[in-house]
Amino acid sequence: MPERPQVVIVGAGFGGLSAAKRLEREPVDVILIDQHNYHTFQPLLYQVATSGLNPADVGYATRGMFRRQQRVFFRKGKVTGVDWTTQQVLLKYEEPIAFDYLIIAAGSSTNFFGVPGADDYAFPLYGLEDSIRLRNHILSLFEAADSVPELLDEGVLNFVIVGGGPTGVEVAGAMAELVDNVLAQDFHDLDVHRARIILVEQASKLLGGFSPKSSDYALRTLQQRGVEVWLETAVRSITPDHITLADDTVVATRTLVWAAGVRASDLAGDIEATQGRGGRITVNADLSIPGYPNAFAIGDVADISDGKGDGKGRLPQLAQVAIQGGKHAGDQVVRTIERRPRSDFSYFDKGIMATIGRRAAVAELPQGPKLTGPIAWVAWLLLHLVYLLGARNKVSVFVNWAWNYFTWDRGPRLILRPEVLPHTPHPHADGPDEDAQAKAARAAAGGAEPAGR
Ligand SMILES: Cc1cc2nc3c(=O)[nH]c(=O)nc-3n(C[C@H](O)[C@H](O)[C@H](O)COP(=O)(O)OP(=O)(O)OC[C@H]3O[C@@H](n4cnc5c(N)ncnc54)[C@H](O)[C@@H]3O)c2cc1C
């Protein structure tokens, strides 16, 4: 073992960063690996997708966070597995990296639950690229409808969001505001009010993990804002221009936003560890991986008991679980080095919240009040500003929010990579490259453009 033990952390999300922060002043070398060179603040991705924020507002360059920490090193790379015998992390293109301690914080990815067509045509919202792609697509559809109004009859402005959890509710509310407050002004010669926003949820209520009061409030508020909420409704299949529901209803749409479920990052299946619910890595009470005492899994990728009742309950995939887990795993590394006994992870529940849009949110504190309306909305805004990384990002988000609030406008509604509508000449095709791109995309999808996966 080298003089300074080497701690490798896979994933620079909430969990990985928290672990690295915990260890940055300890007598260890930390190597933080991520496939992206930035951290993504996932809770605000939907605002990028709906033109409320700039992509750079919710991403933060990881190297910048540790520029003053000489013993924290960042490596950009995709981890493909772990060689437990030689204690090395395997990377897709680079040389393996040795570790004395390993913390896996690789997060999760979209779960399409095998719904046919979802993988090809649904729009997930998990990374920064997803949100930019969705923004491009939404704005492109409005441009297309403006040029070819007959497309309205084909449901080109029908936007379907699947999943009535916090993400689905937030997307639906933000879409309604974008259409009613902003695009209706921008496209004054288009009958924008024919746009439909449909939120589809399999269960009988929205916001499953919240109280009935919050669920009812979210439902009522969305409906007042023009969102159609279809409860006890499941999507059976998805094509480029329509979806089919479980009861055979066909809905014309070019946009299905998938906010219905997550599963553990693929890495969980690549490391020879036991997997629990949603493919997550099973962990011991101290968050170590069974059979590998010097390796830990934290955050979304870990299947962590909530420590209550029969022990079958699991902690939710939330930022706070990852942040607290990262700190705990860092603590365990230090305790092990100092030959002190390890401790069990205990999650401190700070509550849950979701916003529905302007002056409307729900916030629930454990054993505390259940807030709805403007108070919850202000609490939501403040909390997200506090947890957002980087002073520049905080200022930029604050300015954007203030601008949006007082002007009813949205800044960044730019189509940065034009999407081309299936079966339709692109209204603003301005060169052979774009035409060729459109043809290639249609050919690849048997005549229709794939949703950019
Ligand atoms: C749209 C959306 C909205 C959300 N809103 C909220 C909210 O309001 N409140 C809340 O508490 N939670 C929210 N969440 C959940 C929250 O973001 C997650 O629980 C949290 O990000 C988990 O942190 P993590 O560190 O486990 O994973 P992540 O933050 O996802 O980080 C994982 C990191 O690992 C990297 N990675 C993955 N695989 C590899 C690999 N093979 N090699 C290298 N790097 C890899 C990824 O690039 C990523 O940077 C939301 C999630 C989404 C998607």
PDB file of C-alpha atoms in Angstrom, residues 159-408:
ATOM      1  CA  PHE A 159     -47.023  17.132 -25.476  1.00  0.00           C
ATOM      2  CA  VAL A 160     -47.342  14.016 -23.339  1.00  0.00           C
ATOM      3  CA  ILE A 161     -45.468  13.601 -20.080  1.00  0.00           C
ATOM      4  CA  VAL A 162     -45.418  10.129 -18.553  1.00  0.00           C
ATOM      5  CA  GLY A 163     -45.013   9.857 -14.787  1.00  0.00           C
ATOM      6  CA  GLY A 164     -46.826  11.889 -12.141  1.00  0.00           C
ATOM      7  CA  GLY A 165     -43.945  12.057  -9.662  1.00  0.00           C
ATOM      8  CA  PRO A 166     -42.097  15.312  -8.891  1.00  0.00           C
ATOM      9  CA  THR A 167     -40.266  15.395 -12.238  1.00  0.00           C
ATOM     10  CA  GLY A 168     -43.414  14.829 -14.307  1.00  0.00           C
ATOM     11  CA  VAL A 169     -45.372  17.410 -12.324  1.00  0.00           C
ATOM     12  CA  GLU A 170     -42.558  19.951 -12.653  1.00  0.00           C
ATOM     13  CA  VAL A 171     -42.199  19.403 -16.400  1.00  0.00           C
ATOM     14  CA  ALA A 172     -45.966  19.646 -16.972  1.00  0.00           C
ATOM     15  CA  GLY A 173     -46.262  22.863 -14.951  1.00  0.00           C
ATOM     16  CA  ALA A 174     -43.260  24.451 -16.659  1.00  0.00           C
ATOM     17  CA  MET A 175     -44.505  23.445 -20.119  1.00  0.00           C
ATOM     18  CA  ALA A 176     -47.873  25.059 -19.426  1.00  0.00           C
ATOM     19  CA  GLU A 177     -46.139  28.307 -18.443  1.00  0.00           C
ATOM     20  CA  LEU A 178     -43.829  28.222 -21.443  1.00  0.00           C
ATOM     21  CA  VAL A 179     -46.717  27.761 -23.857  1.00  0.00           C
ATOM     22  CA  ASP A 180     -49.218  30.168 -22.269  1.00  0.00           C
ATOM     23  CA  ASN A 181     -46.925  32.959 -21.130  1.00  0.00           C
ATOM     24  CA  VAL A 182     -44.132  32.935 -23.663  1.00  0.00           C
ATOM     25  CA  LEU A 183     -44.752  31.004 -26.875  1.00  0.00           C
ATOM     26  CA  ALA A 184     -48.293  32.365 -27.215  1.00  0.00           C
ATOM     27  CA  GLN A 185     -46.670  35.832 -27.504  1.00  0.00           C
ATOM     28  CA  ASP A 186     -43.783  34.703 -29.706  1.00  0.00           C
ATOM     29  CA  PHE A 187     -46.019  32.891 -32.194  1.00  0.00           C
ATOM     30  CA  HIS A 188     -48.780  35.462 -32.428  1.00  0.00           C
ATOM     31  CA  ASP A 189     -49.923  34.220 -35.838  1.00  0.00           C
ATOM     32  CA  LEU A 190     -50.184  30.592 -34.677  1.00  0.00           C
ATOM     33  CA  ASP A 191     -53.124  29.167 -32.775  1.00  0.00           C
ATOM     34  CA  VAL A 192     -50.889  28.240 -29.845  1.00  0.00           C
ATOM     35  CA  HIS A 193     -53.887  27.538 -27.650  1.00  0.00           C
ATOM     36  CA  ARG A 194     -54.416  24.334 -29.567  1.00  0.00           C
ATOM     37  CA  ALA A 195     -51.299  23.007 -27.852  1.00  0.00           C
ATOM     38  CA  ARG A 196     -52.133  20.290 -25.322  1.00  0.00           C
ATOM     39  CA  ILE A 197     -50.085  19.254 -22.335  1.00  0.00           C
ATOM     40  CA  ILE A 198     -51.094  15.849 -21.057  1.00  0.00           C
ATOM     41  CA  LEU A 199     -49.691  14.324 -17.875  1.00  0.00           C
ATOM     42  CA  VAL A 200     -50.193  10.562 -17.734  1.00  0.00           C
ATOM     43  CA  GLU A 201     -49.897   8.662 -14.451  1.00  0.00           C
ATOM     44  CA  GLN A 202     -50.525   4.975 -13.848  1.00  0.00           C
ATOM     45  CA  ALA A 203     -51.486   5.396 -10.173  1.00  0.00           C
ATOM     46  CA  SER A 204     -54.658   7.007  -8.898  1.00  0.00           C
ATOM     47  CA  LYS A 205     -52.897  10.156  -7.630  1.00  0.00           C
ATOM     48  CA  LEU A 206     -50.024  12.473  -8.459  1.00  0.00           C
ATOM     49  CA  LEU A 207     -46.883  12.776  -6.292  1.00  0.00           C
ATOM     50  CA  GLY A 208     -47.046   9.232  -4.930  1.00  0.00           C
ATOM     51  CA  GLY A 209     -44.685   9.762  -1.980  1.00  0.00           C
ATOM     52  CA  PHE A 210     -46.514  12.881  -0.737  1.00  0.00           C
ATOM     53  CA  SER A 211     -49.580  13.339   1.458  1.00  0.00           C
ATOM     54  CA  PRO A 212     -53.087  13.385  -0.082  1.00  0.00           C
ATOM     55  CA  LYS A 213     -53.204  17.141   0.599  1.00  0.00           C
ATOM     56  CA  SER A 214     -50.131  17.790  -1.553  1.00  0.00           C
ATOM     57  CA  SER A 215     -51.281  15.374  -4.274  1.00  0.00           C
ATOM     58  CA  ASP A 216     -54.689  17.036  -4.512  1.00  0.00           C
ATOM     59  CA  TYR A 217     -53.114  20.485  -4.572  1.00  0.00           C
ATOM     60  CA  ALA A 218     -50.778  19.477  -7.419  1.00  0.00           C
ATOM     61  CA  LEU A 219     -53.662  17.988  -9.405  1.00  0.00           C
ATOM     62  CA  ARG A 220     -55.898  21.022  -8.905  1.00  0.00           C
ATOM     63  CA  THR A 221     -53.159  23.516  -9.739  1.00  0.00           C
ATOM     64  CA  LEU A 222     -52.062  21.741 -12.897  1.00  0.00           C
ATOM     65  CA  GLN A 223     -55.637  21.488 -14.123  1.00  0.00           C
ATOM     66  CA  GLN A 224     -56.217  25.180 -13.432  1.00  0.00           C
ATOM     67  CA  ARG A 225     -53.166  25.892 -15.555  1.00  0.00           C
ATOM     68  CA  GLY A 226     -54.554  23.948 -18.483  1.00  0.00           C
ATOM     69  CA  VAL A 227     -52.724  20.648 -18.069  1.00  0.00           C
ATOM     70  CA  GLU A 228     -54.811  17.549 -18.782  1.00  0.00           C
ATOM     71  CA  VAL A 229     -54.057  15.011 -16.052  1.00  0.00           C
ATOM     72  CA  TRP A 230     -54.919  11.417 -16.879  1.00  0.00           C
ATOM     73  CA  LEU A 231     -54.685   9.254 -13.775  1.00  0.00           C
ATOM     74  CA  GLU A 232     -54.854   5.434 -13.768  1.00  0.00           C
ATOM     75  CA  THR A 233     -53.584   5.536 -17.325  1.00  0.00           C
ATOM     76  CA  ALA A 234     -50.663   3.570 -18.727  1.00  0.00           C
ATOM     77  CA  VAL A 235     -48.741   3.981 -21.975  1.00  0.00           C
ATOM     78  CA  ARG A 236     -48.467   0.740 -23.925  1.00  0.00           C
ATOM     79  CA  SER A 237     -46.305   1.778 -26.869  1.00  0.00           C
ATOM     80  CA  ILE A 238     -44.652   4.764 -28.481  1.00  0.00           C
ATOM     81  CA  THR A 239     -43.997   5.622 -32.121  1.00  0.00           C
ATOM     82  CA  PRO A 240     -42.570   8.820 -33.650  1.00  0.00           C
ATOM     83  CA  ASP A 241     -46.026  10.354 -34.179  1.00  0.00           C
ATOM     84  CA  HIS A 242     -48.395   8.718 -31.699  1.00  0.00           C
ATOM     85  CA  ILE A 243     -48.661   6.752 -28.506  1.00  0.00           C
ATOM     86  CA  THR A 244     -51.071   3.975 -27.636  1.00  0.00           C
ATOM     87  CA  LEU A 245     -52.490   3.681 -24.135  1.00  0.00           C
ATOM     88  CA  ALA A 246     -53.272   0.441 -22.299  1.00  0.00           C
ATOM     89  CA  ASP A 247     -56.964   0.819 -23.176  1.00  0.00           C
ATOM     90  CA  ASP A 248     -56.091   1.098 -26.915  1.00  0.00           C
ATOM     91  CA  THR A 249     -56.641   4.865 -27.067  1.00  0.00           C
ATOM     92  CA  VAL A 250     -54.311   6.410 -29.630  1.00  0.00           C
ATOM     93  CA  VAL A 251     -52.954   9.903 -28.968  1.00  0.00           C
ATOM     94  CA  ALA A 252     -51.191  11.798 -31.735  1.00  0.00           C
ATOM     95  CA  THR A 253     -47.973  13.289 -30.396  1.00  0.00           C
ATOM     96  CA  ARG A 254     -44.374  13.855 -31.454  1.00  0.00           C
ATOM     97  CA  THR A 255     -43.233  14.406 -27.887  1.00  0.00           C
ATOM     98  CA  LEU A 256     -43.373  11.938 -25.064  1.00  0.00           C
ATOM     99  CA  VAL A 257     -41.325  13.046 -22.060  1.00  0.00           C
ATOM    100  CA  TRP A 258     -40.383  10.039 -19.960  1.00  0.00           C
ATOM    101  CA  ALA A 259     -40.435  10.858 -16.257  1.00  0.00           C
ATOM    102  CA  ALA A 260     -41.686   7.478 -15.141  1.00  0.00           C
ATOM    103  CA  GLY A 261     -38.849   5.634 -13.541  1.00  0.00           C
ATOM    104  CA  VAL A 262     -35.192   5.117 -12.876  1.00  0.00           C
ATOM    105  CA  ARG A 263     -32.888   2.147 -12.506  1.00  0.00           C
ATOM    106  CA  ALA A 264     -29.346   1.920 -11.234  1.00  0.00           C
ATOM    107  CA  SER A 265     -26.491   2.967 -13.485  1.00  0.00           C
ATOM    108  CA  ASP A 266     -25.303   0.180 -15.817  1.00  0.00           C
ATOM    109  CA  LEU A 267     -22.121   0.035 -13.779  1.00  0.00           C
ATOM    110  CA  ALA A 268     -24.032  -1.687 -10.960  1.00  0.00           C
ATOM    111  CA  GLY A 269     -24.349  -4.744 -13.198  1.00  0.00           C
ATOM    112  CA  ASP A 270     -20.723  -4.656 -14.327  1.00  0.00           C
ATOM    113  CA  ILE A 271     -18.918  -5.108 -11.026  1.00  0.00           C
ATOM    114  CA  GLU A 272     -19.825  -8.601  -9.771  1.00  0.00           C
ATOM    115  CA  ALA A 273     -21.811  -7.339  -6.814  1.00  0.00           C
ATOM    116  CA  THR A 274     -25.256  -8.397  -5.617  1.00  0.00           C
ATOM    117  CA  GLN A 275     -28.034  -6.226  -7.008  1.00  0.00           C
ATOM    118  CA  GLY A 276     -31.262  -5.391  -5.214  1.00  0.00           C
ATOM    119  CA  ARG A 277     -34.293  -3.352  -6.136  1.00  0.00           C
ATOM    120  CA  GLY A 278     -34.028  -1.516  -9.481  1.00  0.00           C
ATOM    121  CA  GLY A 279     -30.659  -3.155 -10.136  1.00  0.00           C
ATOM    122  CA  ARG A 280     -29.086  -1.196  -7.299  1.00  0.00           C
ATOM    123  CA  ILE A 281     -25.987  -2.489  -5.522  1.00  0.00           C
ATOM    124  CA  THR A 282     -26.776  -4.214  -2.223  1.00  0.00           C
ATOM    125  CA  VAL A 283     -24.869  -2.634   0.663  1.00  0.00           C
ATOM    126  CA  ASN A 284     -24.183  -3.412   4.331  1.00  0.00           C
ATOM    127  CA  ALA A 285     -25.345  -1.089   7.096  1.00  0.00           C
ATOM    128  CA  ASP A 286     -22.069   0.889   6.856  1.00  0.00           C
ATOM    129  CA  LEU A 287     -22.620   1.233   3.054  1.00  0.00           C
ATOM    130  CA  SER A 288     -19.782  -1.181   2.216  1.00  0.00           C
ATOM    131  CA  ILE A 289     -20.408  -3.726  -0.543  1.00  0.00           C
ATOM    132  CA  PRO A 290     -20.820  -7.286   0.813  1.00  0.00           C
ATOM    133  CA  GLY A 291     -17.620  -9.259   0.242  1.00  0.00           C
ATOM    134  CA  TYR A 292     -15.559  -6.108  -0.459  1.00  0.00           C
ATOM    135  CA  PRO A 293     -15.007  -4.319   2.853  1.00  0.00           C
ATOM    136  CA  ASN A 294     -12.958  -1.494   1.325  1.00  0.00           C
ATOM    137  CA  ALA A 295     -15.546  -0.693  -1.320  1.00  0.00           C
ATOM    138  CA  PHE A 296     -18.709   1.349  -0.775  1.00  0.00           C
ATOM    139  CA  ALA A 297     -21.767   2.171  -2.861  1.00  0.00           C
ATOM    140  CA  ILE A 298     -23.740   5.347  -2.198  1.00  0.00           C
ATOM    141  CA  GLY A 299     -26.590   7.416  -3.587  1.00  0.00           C
ATOM    142  CA  ASP A 300     -28.891   6.314  -6.398  1.00  0.00           C
ATOM    143  CA  VAL A 301     -26.733   3.327  -7.347  1.00  0.00           C
ATOM    144  CA  ALA A 302     -27.001   1.789  -3.839  1.00  0.00           C
ATOM    145  CA  ASP A 303     -29.869  -0.242  -2.429  1.00  0.00           C
ATOM    146  CA  ILE A 304     -29.917   1.167   1.103  1.00  0.00           C
ATOM    147  CA  SER A 305     -32.279  -0.029   3.818  1.00  0.00           C
ATOM    148  CA  ASP A 306     -34.302   2.715   5.488  1.00  0.00           C
ATOM    149  CA  GLY A 307     -33.595   0.970   8.799  1.00  0.00           C
ATOM    150  CA  LYS A 308     -37.256   0.904   9.728  1.00  0.00           C
ATOM    151  CA  GLY A 309     -39.582  -1.994  10.669  1.00  0.00           C
ATOM    152  CA  ASP A 310     -38.733  -5.257   8.963  1.00  0.00           C
ATOM    153  CA  GLY A 311     -35.793  -3.663   7.132  1.00  0.00           C
ATOM    154  CA  LYS A 312     -37.363  -4.224   3.734  1.00  0.00           C
ATOM    155  CA  GLY A 313     -38.024  -0.532   3.117  1.00  0.00           C
ATOM    156  CA  ARG A 314     -35.507   1.266   0.960  1.00  0.00           C
ATOM    157  CA  LEU A 315     -34.260   4.853   0.977  1.00  0.00           C
ATOM    158  CA  PRO A 316     -35.513   6.893  -1.988  1.00  0.00           C
ATOM    159  CA  GLN A 317     -33.253   8.076  -4.803  1.00  0.00           C
ATOM    160  CA  LEU A 318     -32.870  11.659  -3.627  1.00  0.00           C
ATOM    161  CA  ALA A 319     -30.030  14.148  -3.553  1.00  0.00           C
ATOM    162  CA  GLN A 320     -29.923  14.213   0.270  1.00  0.00           C
ATOM    163  CA  VAL A 321     -29.545  10.428   0.465  1.00  0.00           C
ATOM    164  CA  ALA A 322     -26.556  10.675  -1.879  1.00  0.00           C
ATOM    165  CA  ILE A 323     -24.995  13.674  -0.091  1.00  0.00           C
ATOM    166  CA  GLN A 324     -25.278  12.103   3.366  1.00  0.00           C
ATOM    167  CA  GLY A 325     -24.155   8.719   2.004  1.00  0.00           C
ATOM    168  CA  GLY A 326     -21.064  10.296   0.450  1.00  0.00           C
ATOM    169  CA  LYS A 327     -20.054  11.881   3.718  1.00  0.00           C
ATOM    170  CA  HIS A 328     -20.666   8.628   5.569  1.00  0.00           C
ATOM    171  CA  ALA A 329     -18.558   6.572   3.147  1.00  0.00           C
ATOM    172  CA  GLY A 330     -15.755   9.140   3.506  1.00  0.00           C
ATOM    173  CA  ASP A 331     -16.047   8.825   7.283  1.00  0.00           C
ATOM    174  CA  GLN A 332     -15.732   5.039   7.049  1.00  0.00           C
ATOM    175  CA  VAL A 333     -12.556   5.314   4.989  1.00  0.00           C
ATOM    176  CA  VAL A 334     -11.039   7.596   7.632  1.00  0.00           C
ATOM    177  CA  ARG A 335     -12.174   5.347  10.493  1.00  0.00           C
ATOM    178  CA  THR A 336     -10.664   2.311   8.777  1.00  0.00           C
ATOM    179  CA  ILE A 337      -7.340   4.073   8.215  1.00  0.00           C
ATOM    180  CA  GLU A 338      -7.313   5.199  11.851  1.00  0.00           C
ATOM    181  CA  ARG A 339      -8.236   1.641  12.933  1.00  0.00           C
ATOM    182  CA  ARG A 340     -11.426   2.820  14.567  1.00  0.00           C
ATOM    183  CA  PRO A 341     -14.633   0.785  14.376  1.00  0.00           C
ATOM    184  CA  ARG A 342     -17.004   1.614  11.549  1.00  0.00           C
ATOM    185  CA  SER A 343     -20.487   3.006  12.077  1.00  0.00           C
ATOM    186  CA  ASP A 344     -23.850   2.315  10.443  1.00  0.00           C
ATOM    187  CA  PHE A 345     -25.363   4.812   8.040  1.00  0.00           C
ATOM    188  CA  SER A 346     -28.341   6.669   9.418  1.00  0.00           C
ATOM    189  CA  TYR A 347     -30.303   8.916   7.055  1.00  0.00           C
ATOM    190  CA  PHE A 348     -31.569  12.224   8.357  1.00  0.00           C
ATOM    191  CA  ASP A 349     -34.782  12.965   6.482  1.00  0.00           C
ATOM    192  CA  LYS A 350     -35.030  16.705   5.731  1.00  0.00           C
ATOM    193  CA  GLY A 351     -38.354  16.417   3.908  1.00  0.00           C
ATOM    194  CA  ILE A 352     -39.562  16.435   0.324  1.00  0.00           C
ATOM    195  CA  MET A 353     -40.767  19.130  -2.039  1.00  0.00           C
ATOM    196  CA  ALA A 354     -41.881  19.663  -5.613  1.00  0.00           C
ATOM    197  CA  THR A 355     -42.792  22.765  -7.543  1.00  0.00           C
ATOM    198  CA  ILE A 356     -45.698  23.064  -9.938  1.00  0.00           C
ATOM    199  CA  GLY A 357     -44.822  26.453 -11.349  1.00  0.00           C
ATOM    200  CA  ARG A 358     -45.103  30.143 -10.572  1.00  0.00           C
ATOM    201  CA  ARG A 359     -46.061  30.648  -6.901  1.00  0.00           C
ATOM    202  CA  ALA A 360     -47.115  27.016  -6.553  1.00  0.00           C
ATOM    203  CA  ALA A 361     -45.257  24.188  -4.833  1.00  0.00           C
ATOM    204  CA  VAL A 362     -45.641  21.573  -2.119  1.00  0.00           C
ATOM    205  CA  ALA A 363     -43.187  21.002   0.738  1.00  0.00           C
ATOM    206  CA  GLU A 364     -43.442  18.403   3.478  1.00  0.00           C
ATOM    207  CA  LEU A 365     -41.230  18.265   6.528  1.00  0.00           C
ATOM    208  CA  PRO A 366     -41.034  14.962   8.413  1.00  0.00           C
ATOM    209  CA  GLN A 367     -43.449  15.183  11.350  1.00  0.00           C
ATOM    210  CA  GLY A 368     -43.804  18.849  10.444  1.00  0.00           C
ATOM    211  CA  PRO A 369     -46.148  21.062   8.471  1.00  0.00           C
ATOM    212  CA  LYS A 370     -47.254  20.268   4.951  1.00  0.00           C
ATOM    213  CA  LEU A 371     -46.962  23.515   2.997  1.00  0.00           C
ATOM    214  CA  THR A 372     -48.603  24.331  -0.300  1.00  0.00           C
ATOM    215  CA  GLY A 373     -48.745  27.467  -2.457  1.00  0.00           C
ATOM    216  CA  PRO A 374     -46.465  30.530  -2.489  1.00  0.00           C
ATOM    217  CA  ILE A 375     -44.746  29.759   0.866  1.00  0.00           C
ATOM    218  CA  ALA A 376     -43.725  26.318  -0.334  1.00  0.00           C
ATOM    219  CA  TRP A 377     -42.655  27.851  -3.650  1.00  0.00           C
ATOM    220  CA  VAL A 378     -40.350  30.383  -1.973  1.00  0.00           C
ATOM    221  CA  ALA A 379     -38.924  27.595   0.212  1.00  0.00           C
ATOM    222  CA  TRP A 380     -38.323  25.525  -2.922  1.00  0.00           C
ATOM    223  CA  LEU A 381     -36.547  28.408  -4.681  1.00  0.00           C
ATOM    224  CA  LEU A 382     -34.302  29.177  -1.703  1.00  0.00           C
ATOM    225  CA  LEU A 383     -33.369  25.554  -1.080  1.00  0.00           C
ATOM    226  CA  HIS A 384     -32.415  24.981  -4.693  1.00  0.00           C
ATOM    227  CA  LEU A 385     -30.290  28.105  -4.695  1.00  0.00           C
ATOM    228  CA  VAL A 386     -28.512  26.924  -1.547  1.00  0.00           C
ATOM    229  CA  TYR A 387     -27.709  23.480  -2.963  1.00  0.00           C
ATOM    230  CA  LEU A 388     -26.772  24.660  -6.443  1.00  0.00           C
ATOM    231  CA  LEU A 389     -23.001  24.529  -6.889  1.00  0.00           C
ATOM    232  CA  GLY A 390     -20.921  27.605  -7.622  1.00  0.00           C
ATOM    233  CA  ALA A 391     -21.481  31.291  -6.899  1.00  0.00           C
ATOM    234  CA  ARG A 392     -21.712  32.135 -10.620  1.00  0.00           C
ATOM    235  CA  ASN A 393     -24.448  29.558 -11.136  1.00  0.00           C
ATOM    236  CA  LYS A 394     -26.364  30.796  -8.098  1.00  0.00           C
ATOM    237  CA  VAL A 395     -26.266  34.396  -9.319  1.00  0.00           C
ATOM    238  CA  SER A 396     -27.194  33.413 -12.859  1.00  0.00           C
ATOM    239  CA  VAL A 397     -30.113  31.240 -11.739  1.00  0.00           C
ATOM    240  CA  PHE A 398     -31.344  33.927  -9.368  1.00  0.00           C
ATOM    241  CA  VAL A 399     -31.209  36.569 -12.126  1.00  0.00           C
ATOM    242  CA  ASN A 400     -32.995  34.260 -14.577  1.00  0.00           C
ATOM    243  CA  TRP A 401     -35.709  33.457 -12.063  1.00  0.00           C
ATOM    244  CA  ALA A 402     -36.210  37.119 -11.185  1.00  0.00           C
ATOM    245  CA  TRP A 403     -36.325  38.039 -14.877  1.00  0.00           C
ATOM    246  CA  ASN A 404     -38.825  35.270 -15.645  1.00  0.00           C
ATOM    247  CA  TYR A 405     -40.971  36.217 -12.664  1.00  0.00           C
ATOM    248  CA  PHE A 406     -41.187  39.948 -13.270  1.00  0.00           C
ATOM    249  CA  THR A 407     -41.335  39.942 -17.085  1.00  0.00           C
ATOM    250  CA  TRP A 408     -43.282  36.681 -17.611  1.00  0.00           C
TER     251      TRP A 408
END
